[in-house]
């Protein structure tokens, strides 16, 4: 299962300028917010969560919300992604992989879910 999303960095930046930390709290947990040092990172996290929900085939909504997806960084600074246990179980996810890039004012994320064998 693969999902992809592209997000305007400026859109996320303006959202933060208008609503402050509350803007981030709508889609990020406390640990994720602590990782954000610039708008590019926040936009990348937004795109990652959207891509993760699309990899489920649902999008953000009833079956998977922003806070059902957790983003962290590996030892080398690489992005990591994990769904809450209930989501992993419901969709049969064994492992998830995330890649985020930024270019020309956009953040792009791709999520690949490896499914458990039946």
Coordinates of C-alpha atoms in Angstrom, one line a residue:
X1 CA 0.0 0.0 0.0
X2 CA 1.5 3.3 -1.1
X3 CA 0.4 6.9 -0.4
X4 CA 1.8 10.2 -1.6
X5 CA 1.0 13.9 -0.7
X6 CA 2.3 17.3 -1.7
X7 CA 1.8 20.3 0.6
X8 CA 2.6 24.0 0.2
X9 CA 5.1 25.1 2.8
X10 CA 3.7 28.6 2.6
X11 CA 0.2 27.4 3.4
X12 CA 1.5 25.6 6.6
X13 CA 3.6 28.7 7.5
X14 CA 0.6 31.0 7.1
X15 CA -1.6 28.7 9.2
X16 CA 1.0 28.8 12.0
X17 CA 1.3 32.6 11.7
X18 CA -2.5 33.0 12.0
X19 CA -3.2 30.4 14.8
X20 CA 0.2 29.8 16.5
X21 CA 0.9 26.5 18.2
X22 CA -2.8 25.6 18.0
X23 CA -2.4 25.1 14.3
X24 CA 0.3 22.4 14.9
X25 CA -1.7 20.8 17.7
X26 CA -4.5 20.0 15.2
X27 CA -2.2 17.5 13.4
X28 CA 0.9 16.9 15.6
X29 CA 1.5 15.5 19.0
X30 CA 3.9 17.2 21.6
X31 CA 6.9 15.2 20.5
X32 CA 6.4 16.0 16.8
X33 CA 6.0 19.7 17.6
X34 CA 9.3 19.6 19.5
X35 CA 11.0 18.4 16.3
X36 CA 9.8 21.4 14.2
X37 CA 12.4 24.1 13.8
X38 CA 11.1 25.6 10.5
X39 CA 8.0 25.6 8.4
X40 CA 9.5 23.1 5.9
X41 CA 9.5 20.4 8.7
X42 CA 5.9 21.1 9.7
X43 CA 4.8 20.9 6.0
X44 CA 6.7 17.7 5.6
X45 CA 4.9 16.2 8.6
X46 CA 1.5 17.3 7.3
X47 CA 2.3 15.7 3.9
X48 CA 3.6 12.5 5.7
X49 CA 0.4 12.1 7.6
X50 CA -1.8 12.7 4.6
X51 CA 0.3 10.2 2.6
X52 CA 0.0 7.7 5.4
X53 CA -3.8 8.0 5.4
X54 CA -3.9 7.6 1.6
X55 CA -1.7 4.5 1.9
X56 CA -4.6 3.0 3.9
X57 CA -7.0 3.9 1.1
X58 CA -9.1 6.0 3.5
X59 CA -7.6 9.5 3.7
X60 CA -7.8 11.4 7.0
X61 CA -11.2 10.7 8.6
X62 CA -13.2 8.2 10.5
X63 CA -10.8 5.3 10.1
X64 CA -7.5 7.2 10.6
X65 CA -7.0 10.7 12.1
X66 CA -3.9 12.9 12.2
X67 CA -3.2 11.7 15.8
X68 CA -3.4 8.0 14.8
X69 CA -0.1 8.5 13.0
X70 CA 3.2 9.3 14.7
X71 CA 6.3 10.7 13.1
X72 CA 9.7 10.7 14.7
X73 CA 13.3 10.9 13.5
X74 CA 15.9 8.1 13.4
X75 CA 19.5 8.3 14.7
X76 CA 20.6 9.8 11.3
X77 CA 17.8 12.3 11.2
X78 CA 15.7 10.2 8.8
X79 CA 11.9 10.4 9.2
X80 CA 10.1 7.5 10.7
X81 CA 6.4 6.8 10.8
X82 CA 4.2 4.5 12.9
X83 CA 0.4 4.1 13.1
X84 CA -1.4 3.5 16.4
X85 CA -1.8 -0.2 17.3
X86 CA -5.5 -0.2 16.5
X87 CA -4.9 1.2 13.0
X88 CA -2.0 -1.3 12.3
X89 CA -4.3 -4.2 13.4
X90 CA -7.3 -3.0 11.4
X91 CA -5.4 -2.7 8.2
X92 CA -2.9 -5.6 8.7
X93 CA 0.2 -3.4 8.6
X94 CA 3.5 -5.1 9.5
X95 CA 5.8 -2.1 8.9
X96 CA 5.7 1.4 7.4
X97 CA 8.4 3.4 5.5
X98 CA 8.4 7.2 5.0
X99 CA 10.3 9.5 2.8
X100 CA 10.0 13.3 2.9
X101 CA 11.5 15.9 0.5
X102 CA 11.2 19.7 0.1
X103 CA 11.7 21.6 -3.1
X104 CA 10.3 24.8 -4.8
X105 CA 8.1 25.7 -1.9
X106 CA 6.6 22.3 -1.5
X107 CA 6.9 19.3 0.9
X108 CA 6.3 15.9 -0.6
X109 CA 6.0 12.7 1.3
X110 CA 5.6 9.0 0.3
X111 CA 4.5 6.2 2.6
X112 CA 4.8 2.5 1.9
X113 CA 3.1 0.1 4.1
X114 CA 4.2 -3.6 4.2
X115 CA 1.2 -5.8 5.0
X116 CA 1.2 -8.9 7.1
X117 CA 0.7 -12.2 5.2
X118 CA -2.6 -13.9 5.7

